PDB file of C-alpha atoms in Angstrom:
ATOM      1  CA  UNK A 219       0.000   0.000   0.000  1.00 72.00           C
ATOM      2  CA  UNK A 220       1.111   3.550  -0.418  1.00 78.00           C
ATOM      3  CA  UNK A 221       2.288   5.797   2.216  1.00 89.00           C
ATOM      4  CA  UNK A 222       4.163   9.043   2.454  1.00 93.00           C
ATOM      5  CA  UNK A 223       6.064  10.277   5.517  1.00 94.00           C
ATOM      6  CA  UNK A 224       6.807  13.830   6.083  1.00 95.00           C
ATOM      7  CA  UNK A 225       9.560  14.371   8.675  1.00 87.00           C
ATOM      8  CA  UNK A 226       9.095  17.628  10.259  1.00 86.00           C
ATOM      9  CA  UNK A 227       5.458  17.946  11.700  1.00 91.00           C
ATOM     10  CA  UNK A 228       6.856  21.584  13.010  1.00 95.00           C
ATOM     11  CA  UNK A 229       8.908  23.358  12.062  1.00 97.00           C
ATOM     12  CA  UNK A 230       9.556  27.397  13.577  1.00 97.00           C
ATOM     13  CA  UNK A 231      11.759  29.938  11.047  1.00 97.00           C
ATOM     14  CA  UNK A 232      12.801  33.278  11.323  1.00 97.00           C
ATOM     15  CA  UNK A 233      11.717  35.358   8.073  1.00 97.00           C
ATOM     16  CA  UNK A 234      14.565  35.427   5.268  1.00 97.00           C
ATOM     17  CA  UNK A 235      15.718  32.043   6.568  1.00 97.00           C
ATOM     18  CA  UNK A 236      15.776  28.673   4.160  1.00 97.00           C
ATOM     19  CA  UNK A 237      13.694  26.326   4.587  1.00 97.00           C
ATOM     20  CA  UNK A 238      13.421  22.191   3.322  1.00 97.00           C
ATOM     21  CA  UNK A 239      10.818  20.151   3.961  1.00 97.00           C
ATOM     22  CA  UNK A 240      10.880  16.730   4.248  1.00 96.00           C
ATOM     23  CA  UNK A 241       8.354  14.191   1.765  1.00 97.00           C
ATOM     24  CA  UNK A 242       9.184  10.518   1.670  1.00 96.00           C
ATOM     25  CA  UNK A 243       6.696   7.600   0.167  1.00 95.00           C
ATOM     26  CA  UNK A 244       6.181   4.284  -0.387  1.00 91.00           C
ATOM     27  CA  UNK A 245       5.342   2.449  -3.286  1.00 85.00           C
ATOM     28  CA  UNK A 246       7.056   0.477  -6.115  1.00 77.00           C
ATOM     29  CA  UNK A 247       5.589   2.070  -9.389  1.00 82.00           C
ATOM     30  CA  UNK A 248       5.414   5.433 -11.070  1.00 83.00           C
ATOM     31  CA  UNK A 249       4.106   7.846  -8.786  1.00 88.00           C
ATOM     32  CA  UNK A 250       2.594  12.270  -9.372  1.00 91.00           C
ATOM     33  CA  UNK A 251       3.741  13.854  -6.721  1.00 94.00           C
ATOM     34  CA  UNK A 252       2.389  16.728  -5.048  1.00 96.00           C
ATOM     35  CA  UNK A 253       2.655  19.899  -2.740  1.00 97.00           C
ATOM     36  CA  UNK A 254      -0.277  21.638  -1.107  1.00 97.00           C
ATOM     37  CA  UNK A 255      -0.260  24.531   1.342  1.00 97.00           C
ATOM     38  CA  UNK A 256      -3.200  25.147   3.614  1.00 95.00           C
ATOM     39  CA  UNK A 257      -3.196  29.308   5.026  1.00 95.00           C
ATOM     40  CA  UNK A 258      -5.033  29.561   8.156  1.00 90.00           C
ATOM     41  CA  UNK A 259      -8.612  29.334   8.007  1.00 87.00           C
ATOM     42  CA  UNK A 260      -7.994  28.315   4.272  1.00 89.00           C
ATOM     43  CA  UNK A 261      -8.659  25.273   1.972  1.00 88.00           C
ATOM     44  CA  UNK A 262      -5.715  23.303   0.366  1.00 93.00           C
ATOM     45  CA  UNK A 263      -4.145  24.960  -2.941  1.00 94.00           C
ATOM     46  CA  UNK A 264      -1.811  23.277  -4.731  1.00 95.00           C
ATOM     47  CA  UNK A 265       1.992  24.880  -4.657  1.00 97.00           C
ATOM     48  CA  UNK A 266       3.685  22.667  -6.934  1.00 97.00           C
ATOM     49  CA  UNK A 267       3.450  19.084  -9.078  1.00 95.00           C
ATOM     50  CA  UNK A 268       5.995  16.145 -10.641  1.00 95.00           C
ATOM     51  CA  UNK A 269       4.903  13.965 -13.013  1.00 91.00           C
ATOM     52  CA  UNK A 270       7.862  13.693 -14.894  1.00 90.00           C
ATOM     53  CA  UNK A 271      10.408  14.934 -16.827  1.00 92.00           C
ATOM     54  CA  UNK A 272      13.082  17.676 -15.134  1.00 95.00           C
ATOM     55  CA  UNK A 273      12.917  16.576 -11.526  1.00 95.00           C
ATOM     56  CA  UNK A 274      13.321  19.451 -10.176  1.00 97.00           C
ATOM     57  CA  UNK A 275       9.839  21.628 -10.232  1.00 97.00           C
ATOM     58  CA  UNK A 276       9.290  25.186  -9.857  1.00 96.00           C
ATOM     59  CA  UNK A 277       5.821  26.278  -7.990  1.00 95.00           C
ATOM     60  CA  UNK A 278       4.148  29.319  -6.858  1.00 94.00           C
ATOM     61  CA  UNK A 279       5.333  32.105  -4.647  1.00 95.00           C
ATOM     62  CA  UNK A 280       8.969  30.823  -5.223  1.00 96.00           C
ATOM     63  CA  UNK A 281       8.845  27.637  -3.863  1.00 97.00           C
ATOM     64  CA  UNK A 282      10.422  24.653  -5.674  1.00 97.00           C
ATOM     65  CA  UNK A 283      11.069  20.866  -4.914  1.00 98.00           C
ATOM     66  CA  UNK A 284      13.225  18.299  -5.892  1.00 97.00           C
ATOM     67  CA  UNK A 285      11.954  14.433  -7.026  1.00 96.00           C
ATOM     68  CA  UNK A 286      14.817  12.256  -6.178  1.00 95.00           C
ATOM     69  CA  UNK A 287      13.313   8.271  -7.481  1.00 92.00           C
ATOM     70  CA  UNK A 288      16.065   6.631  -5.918  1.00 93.00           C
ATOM     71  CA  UNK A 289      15.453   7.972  -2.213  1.00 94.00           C
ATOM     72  CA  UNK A 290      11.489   7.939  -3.006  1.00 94.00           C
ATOM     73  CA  UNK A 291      11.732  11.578  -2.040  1.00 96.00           C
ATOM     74  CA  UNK A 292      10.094  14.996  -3.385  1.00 97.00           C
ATOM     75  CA  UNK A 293      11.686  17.673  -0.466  1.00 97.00           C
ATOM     76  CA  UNK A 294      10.379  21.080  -0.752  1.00 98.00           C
ATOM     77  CA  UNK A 295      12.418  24.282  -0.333  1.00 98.00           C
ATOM     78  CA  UNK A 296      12.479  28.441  -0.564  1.00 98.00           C
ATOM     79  CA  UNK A 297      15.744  29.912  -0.453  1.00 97.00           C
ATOM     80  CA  UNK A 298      13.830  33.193   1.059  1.00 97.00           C
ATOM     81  CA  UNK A 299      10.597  32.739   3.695  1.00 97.00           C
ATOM     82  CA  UNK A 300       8.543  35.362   4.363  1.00 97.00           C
ATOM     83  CA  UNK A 301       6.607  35.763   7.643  1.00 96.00           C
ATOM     84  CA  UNK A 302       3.095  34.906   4.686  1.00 96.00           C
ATOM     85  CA  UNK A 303       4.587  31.584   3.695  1.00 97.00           C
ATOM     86  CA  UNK A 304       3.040  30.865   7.548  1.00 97.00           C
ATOM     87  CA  UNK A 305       1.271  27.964   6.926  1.00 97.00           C
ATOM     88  CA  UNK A 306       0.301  24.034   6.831  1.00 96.00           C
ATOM     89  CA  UNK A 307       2.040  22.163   4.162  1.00 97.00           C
ATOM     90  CA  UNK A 308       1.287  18.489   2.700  1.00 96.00           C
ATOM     91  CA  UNK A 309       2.951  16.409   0.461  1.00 96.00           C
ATOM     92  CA  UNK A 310       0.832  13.595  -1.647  1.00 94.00           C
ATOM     93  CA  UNK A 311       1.317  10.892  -3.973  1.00 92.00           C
ATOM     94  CA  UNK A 312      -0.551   9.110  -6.626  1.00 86.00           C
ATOM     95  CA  UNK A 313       0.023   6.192  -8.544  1.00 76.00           C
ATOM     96  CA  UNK A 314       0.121   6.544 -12.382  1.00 67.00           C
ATOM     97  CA  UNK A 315      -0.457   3.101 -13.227  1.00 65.00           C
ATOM     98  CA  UNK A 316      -3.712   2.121 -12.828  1.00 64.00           C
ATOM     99  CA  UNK A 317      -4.283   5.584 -11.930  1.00 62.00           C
ATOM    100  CA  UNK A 318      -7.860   5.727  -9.701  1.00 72.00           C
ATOM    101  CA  UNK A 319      -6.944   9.133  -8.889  1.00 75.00           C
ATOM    102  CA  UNK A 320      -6.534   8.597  -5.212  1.00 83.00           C
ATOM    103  CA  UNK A 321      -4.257  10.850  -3.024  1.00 87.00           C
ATOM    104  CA  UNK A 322      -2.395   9.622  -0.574  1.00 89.00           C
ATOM    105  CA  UNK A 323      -1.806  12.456   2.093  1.00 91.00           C
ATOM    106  CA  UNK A 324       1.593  12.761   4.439  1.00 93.00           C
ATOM    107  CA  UNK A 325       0.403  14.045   8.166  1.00 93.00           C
ATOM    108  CA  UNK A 326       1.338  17.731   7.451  1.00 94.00           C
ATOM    109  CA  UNK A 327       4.135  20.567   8.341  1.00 95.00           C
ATOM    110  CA  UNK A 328       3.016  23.001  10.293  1.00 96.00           C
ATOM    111  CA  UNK A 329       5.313  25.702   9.210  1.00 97.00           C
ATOM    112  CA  UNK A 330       5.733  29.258  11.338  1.00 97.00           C
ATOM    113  CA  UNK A 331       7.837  32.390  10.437  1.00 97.00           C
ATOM    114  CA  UNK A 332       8.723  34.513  13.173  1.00 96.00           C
ATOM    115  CA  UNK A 333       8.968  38.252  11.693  1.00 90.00           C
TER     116      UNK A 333
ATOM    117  CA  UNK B 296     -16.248  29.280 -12.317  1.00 75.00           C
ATOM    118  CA  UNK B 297     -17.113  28.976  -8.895  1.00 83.00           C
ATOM    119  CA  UNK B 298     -14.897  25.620  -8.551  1.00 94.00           C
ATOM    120  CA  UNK B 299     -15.468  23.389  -5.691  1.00 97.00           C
ATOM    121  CA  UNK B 300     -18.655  24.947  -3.515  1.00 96.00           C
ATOM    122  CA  UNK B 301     -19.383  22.856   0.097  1.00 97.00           C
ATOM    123  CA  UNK B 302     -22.510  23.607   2.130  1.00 97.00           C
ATOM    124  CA  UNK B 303     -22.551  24.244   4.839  1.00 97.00           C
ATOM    125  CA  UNK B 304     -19.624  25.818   6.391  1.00 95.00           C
ATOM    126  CA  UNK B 305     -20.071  24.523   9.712  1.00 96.00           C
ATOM    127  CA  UNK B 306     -22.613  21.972  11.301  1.00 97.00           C
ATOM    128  CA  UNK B 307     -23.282  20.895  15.119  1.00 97.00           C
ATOM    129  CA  UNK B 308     -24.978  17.788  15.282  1.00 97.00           C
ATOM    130  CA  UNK B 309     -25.956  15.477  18.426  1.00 97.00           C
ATOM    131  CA  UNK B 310     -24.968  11.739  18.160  1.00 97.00           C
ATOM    132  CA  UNK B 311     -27.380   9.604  16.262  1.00 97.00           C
ATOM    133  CA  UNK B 312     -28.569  12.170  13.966  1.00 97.00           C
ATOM    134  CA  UNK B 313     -27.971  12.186  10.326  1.00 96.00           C
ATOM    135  CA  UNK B 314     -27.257  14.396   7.591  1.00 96.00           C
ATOM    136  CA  UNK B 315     -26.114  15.541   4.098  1.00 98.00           C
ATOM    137  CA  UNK B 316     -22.983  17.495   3.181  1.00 98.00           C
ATOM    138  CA  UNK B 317     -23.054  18.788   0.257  1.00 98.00           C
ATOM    139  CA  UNK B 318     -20.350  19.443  -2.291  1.00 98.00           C
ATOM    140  CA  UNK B 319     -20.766  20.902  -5.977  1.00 98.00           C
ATOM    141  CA  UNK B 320     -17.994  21.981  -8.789  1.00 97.00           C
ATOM    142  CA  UNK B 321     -18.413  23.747 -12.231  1.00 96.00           C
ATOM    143  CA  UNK B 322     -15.298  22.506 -13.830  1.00 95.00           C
ATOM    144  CA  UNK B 323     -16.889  19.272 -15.734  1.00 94.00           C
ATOM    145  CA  UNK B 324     -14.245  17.261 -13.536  1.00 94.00           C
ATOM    146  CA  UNK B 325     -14.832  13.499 -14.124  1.00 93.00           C
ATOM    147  CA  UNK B 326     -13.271  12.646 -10.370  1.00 93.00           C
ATOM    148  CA  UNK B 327     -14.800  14.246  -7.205  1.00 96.00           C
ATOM    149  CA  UNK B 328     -13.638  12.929  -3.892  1.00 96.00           C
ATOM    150  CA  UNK B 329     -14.005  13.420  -0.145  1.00 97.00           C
ATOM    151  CA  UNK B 330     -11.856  13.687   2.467  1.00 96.00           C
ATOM    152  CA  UNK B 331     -11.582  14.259   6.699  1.00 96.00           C
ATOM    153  CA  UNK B 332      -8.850  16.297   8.142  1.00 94.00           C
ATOM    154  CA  UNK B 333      -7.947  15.757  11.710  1.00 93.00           C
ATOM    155  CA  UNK B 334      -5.634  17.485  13.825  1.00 86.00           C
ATOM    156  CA  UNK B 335      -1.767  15.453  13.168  1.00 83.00           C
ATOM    157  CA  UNK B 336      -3.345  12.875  10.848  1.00 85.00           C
ATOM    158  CA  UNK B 337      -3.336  14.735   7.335  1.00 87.00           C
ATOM    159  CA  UNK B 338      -6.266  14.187   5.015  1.00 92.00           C
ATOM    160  CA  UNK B 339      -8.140  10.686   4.946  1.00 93.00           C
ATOM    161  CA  UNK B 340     -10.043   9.713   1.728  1.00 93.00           C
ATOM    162  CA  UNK B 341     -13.105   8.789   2.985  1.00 96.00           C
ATOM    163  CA  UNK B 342     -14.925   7.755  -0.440  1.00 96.00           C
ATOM    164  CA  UNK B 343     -14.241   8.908  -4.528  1.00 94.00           C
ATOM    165  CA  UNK B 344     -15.896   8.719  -7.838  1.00 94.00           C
ATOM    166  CA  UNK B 345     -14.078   8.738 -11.102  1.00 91.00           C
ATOM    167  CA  UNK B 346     -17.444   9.454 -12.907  1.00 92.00           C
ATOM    168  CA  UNK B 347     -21.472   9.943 -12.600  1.00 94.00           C
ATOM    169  CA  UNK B 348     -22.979   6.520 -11.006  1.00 95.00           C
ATOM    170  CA  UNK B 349     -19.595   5.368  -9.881  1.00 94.00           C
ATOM    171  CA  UNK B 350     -18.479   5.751  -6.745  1.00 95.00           C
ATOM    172  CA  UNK B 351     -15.599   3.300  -4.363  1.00 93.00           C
ATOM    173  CA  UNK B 352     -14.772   3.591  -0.889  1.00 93.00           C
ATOM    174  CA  UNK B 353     -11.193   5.219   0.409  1.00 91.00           C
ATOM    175  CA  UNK B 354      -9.509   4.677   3.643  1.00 89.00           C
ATOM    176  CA  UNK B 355     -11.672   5.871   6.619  1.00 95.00           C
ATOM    177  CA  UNK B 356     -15.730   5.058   4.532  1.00 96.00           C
ATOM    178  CA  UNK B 357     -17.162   3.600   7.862  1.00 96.00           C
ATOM    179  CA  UNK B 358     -20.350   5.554   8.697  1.00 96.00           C
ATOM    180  CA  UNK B 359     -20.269   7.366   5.490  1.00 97.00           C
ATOM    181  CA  UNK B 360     -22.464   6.770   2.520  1.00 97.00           C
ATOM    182  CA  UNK B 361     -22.119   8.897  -1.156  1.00 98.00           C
ATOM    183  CA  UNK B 362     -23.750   8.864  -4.057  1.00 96.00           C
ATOM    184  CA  UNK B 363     -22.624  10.346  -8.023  1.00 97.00           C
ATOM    185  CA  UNK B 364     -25.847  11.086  -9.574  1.00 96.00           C
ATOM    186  CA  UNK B 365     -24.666  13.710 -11.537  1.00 97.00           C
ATOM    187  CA  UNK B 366     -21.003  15.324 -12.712  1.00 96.00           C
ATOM    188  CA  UNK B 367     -21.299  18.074 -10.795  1.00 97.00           C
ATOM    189  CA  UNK B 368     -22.593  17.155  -7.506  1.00 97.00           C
ATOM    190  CA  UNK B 369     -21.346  14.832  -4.813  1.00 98.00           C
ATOM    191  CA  UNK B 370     -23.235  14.947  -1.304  1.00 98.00           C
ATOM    192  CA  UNK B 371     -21.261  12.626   1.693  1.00 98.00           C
ATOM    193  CA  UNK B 372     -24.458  11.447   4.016  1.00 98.00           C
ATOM    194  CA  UNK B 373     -23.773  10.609   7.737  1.00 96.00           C
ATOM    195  CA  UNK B 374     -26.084   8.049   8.582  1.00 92.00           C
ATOM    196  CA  UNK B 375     -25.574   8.036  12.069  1.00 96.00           C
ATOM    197  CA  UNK B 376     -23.135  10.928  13.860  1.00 96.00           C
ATOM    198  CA  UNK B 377     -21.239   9.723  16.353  1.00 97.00           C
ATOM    199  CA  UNK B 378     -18.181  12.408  18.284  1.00 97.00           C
ATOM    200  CA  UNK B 379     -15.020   9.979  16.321  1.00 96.00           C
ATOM    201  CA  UNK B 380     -16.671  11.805  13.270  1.00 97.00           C
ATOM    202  CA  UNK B 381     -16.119  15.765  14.642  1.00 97.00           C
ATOM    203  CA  UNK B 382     -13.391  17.004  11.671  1.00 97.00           C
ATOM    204  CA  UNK B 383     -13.401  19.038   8.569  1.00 96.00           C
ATOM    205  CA  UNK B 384     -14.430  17.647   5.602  1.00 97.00           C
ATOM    206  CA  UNK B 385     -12.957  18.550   2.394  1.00 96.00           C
ATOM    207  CA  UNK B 386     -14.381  17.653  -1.217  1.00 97.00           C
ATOM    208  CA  UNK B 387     -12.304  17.565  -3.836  1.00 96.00           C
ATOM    209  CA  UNK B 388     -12.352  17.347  -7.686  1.00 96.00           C
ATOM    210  CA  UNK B 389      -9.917  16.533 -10.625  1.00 93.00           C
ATOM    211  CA  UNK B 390      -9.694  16.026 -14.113  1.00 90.00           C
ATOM    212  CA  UNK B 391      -7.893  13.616 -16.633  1.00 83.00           C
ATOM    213  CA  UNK B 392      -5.178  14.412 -18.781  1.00 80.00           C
ATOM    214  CA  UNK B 393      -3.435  12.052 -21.331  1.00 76.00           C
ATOM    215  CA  UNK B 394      -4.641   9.446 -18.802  1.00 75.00           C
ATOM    216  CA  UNK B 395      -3.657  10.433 -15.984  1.00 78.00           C
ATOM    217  CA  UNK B 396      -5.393  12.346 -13.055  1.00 81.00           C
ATOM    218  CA  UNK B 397      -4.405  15.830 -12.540  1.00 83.00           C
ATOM    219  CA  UNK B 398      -4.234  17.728  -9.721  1.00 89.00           C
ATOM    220  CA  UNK B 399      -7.559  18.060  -6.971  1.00 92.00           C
ATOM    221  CA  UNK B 400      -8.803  21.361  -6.103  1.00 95.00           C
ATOM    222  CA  UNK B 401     -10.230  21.557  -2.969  1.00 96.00           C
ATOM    223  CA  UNK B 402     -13.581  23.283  -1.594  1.00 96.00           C
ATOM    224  CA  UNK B 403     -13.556  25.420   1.192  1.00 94.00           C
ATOM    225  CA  UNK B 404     -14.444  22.560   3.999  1.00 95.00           C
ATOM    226  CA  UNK B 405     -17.263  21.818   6.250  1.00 96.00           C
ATOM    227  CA  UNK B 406     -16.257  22.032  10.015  1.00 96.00           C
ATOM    228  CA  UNK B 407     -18.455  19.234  11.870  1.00 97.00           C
ATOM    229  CA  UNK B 408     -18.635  18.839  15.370  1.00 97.00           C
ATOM    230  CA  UNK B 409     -20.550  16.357  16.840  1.00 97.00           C
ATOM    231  CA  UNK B 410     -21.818  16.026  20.651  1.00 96.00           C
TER     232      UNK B 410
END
């Protein structure tokens, strides 16, 4: 069965610092991979997506992550955050092949920048 | 487009009673799915549909009945409320592309708390 693991479940920043954030899964095919961000009081939108090609993706607001198939990992990083980037952040994973269109969610990073 | 609509935006229920969340999109989105968030846990797929008529059970369907009557709408139905079911409920829809499910966009969640 598929899983996916996110490392950090909080994570506290000072604004301008760097930031990574941890997405492993599990599963033995070809997977999509996926970033959401949940603001406060907010539904999920989607940051960034893999489904092949150049592994490393560019998303919104300047964040980016990198799909690594041999570690079964898609990290997420900002060179830059700002004290807005405050927020929840989930990695997910489909399968392609015999793609039902199910996501598979990690538990969530609670991310806060400290002005 | 209004995208994914949920009503309502919050409910209180007592334990036994029942009730209908509803969830609507405008996108012509073959997939439409549902999911519970809870508090360190990320989001559970509770049941999916890849198309009107067609509908399959996630992780977490226990106590939880949907229908797919038409494209656009896709109402979860709690037979019987009972507190383990107090979360936010998310709906979700998604479209194919060369195959392959795209990403879901998300509604703006239902916050249930039951007593």
């Amino acid at each position: 069965a598929q899983s996916v693991s996110q490392h950090n479940h909080h994570v506290i920043l000072s604004e301008a610092a760097s930031l990574e954030l941890g997405c492993n899964y599990s599963y033995g095919g070809t997977v999509n991979l996926f970033w959401y961000v949940q603001y406060p009081g907010q539904h999920l939108q989607l940051l960034l997506k893999y489904f092949s090609g150049d592994p490393l993706v560019k998303g919104i607001k300047g964040f980016e992550a990198e799909f690594i198939k041999s570690k079964f990992s898609f990290n997420l990083r900002k060179p830059s955050v700002q004290w807005s980037d405050t927020a929840e952040y989930f990695c997910a994973v489909n399968a392609q092949t015999g793609n039902t269109g199910k996501l598979i969610f990690g538990q969530g990073t609670t991310l806060q920048v400290k002005p | 487009n209004a995208g994914v609509t949920q009503t309502p935006k919050f409910q209180v229920l007592k334990t036994g009673q029942s009730m209908t969340l509803q969830c609507a999109q405008d996108m012509n989105h073959e997939y439409m799915s549902w999911y519970r968030q809870d508090p360190g846990m990320g989001l559970r797929l509770i049941h999916y549909s890849v198309g009107a008529g067609i509908t399959d059970q996630g992780e977490v369907p226990n106590g939880y009945n949907v229908s797919r009557s038409t494209t656009e709408d896709f109402p979860l139905r709690l037979l019987s409320a009972a507190p383990s079911q107090t979360s936010v409920y998310f709906c979700a829809s998604s479209y194919l592309t060369s195959g392959t499910y795209n990403e879901q966009f998300f509604g703006p969640g239902t916050r249930l708390t039951v007593l």
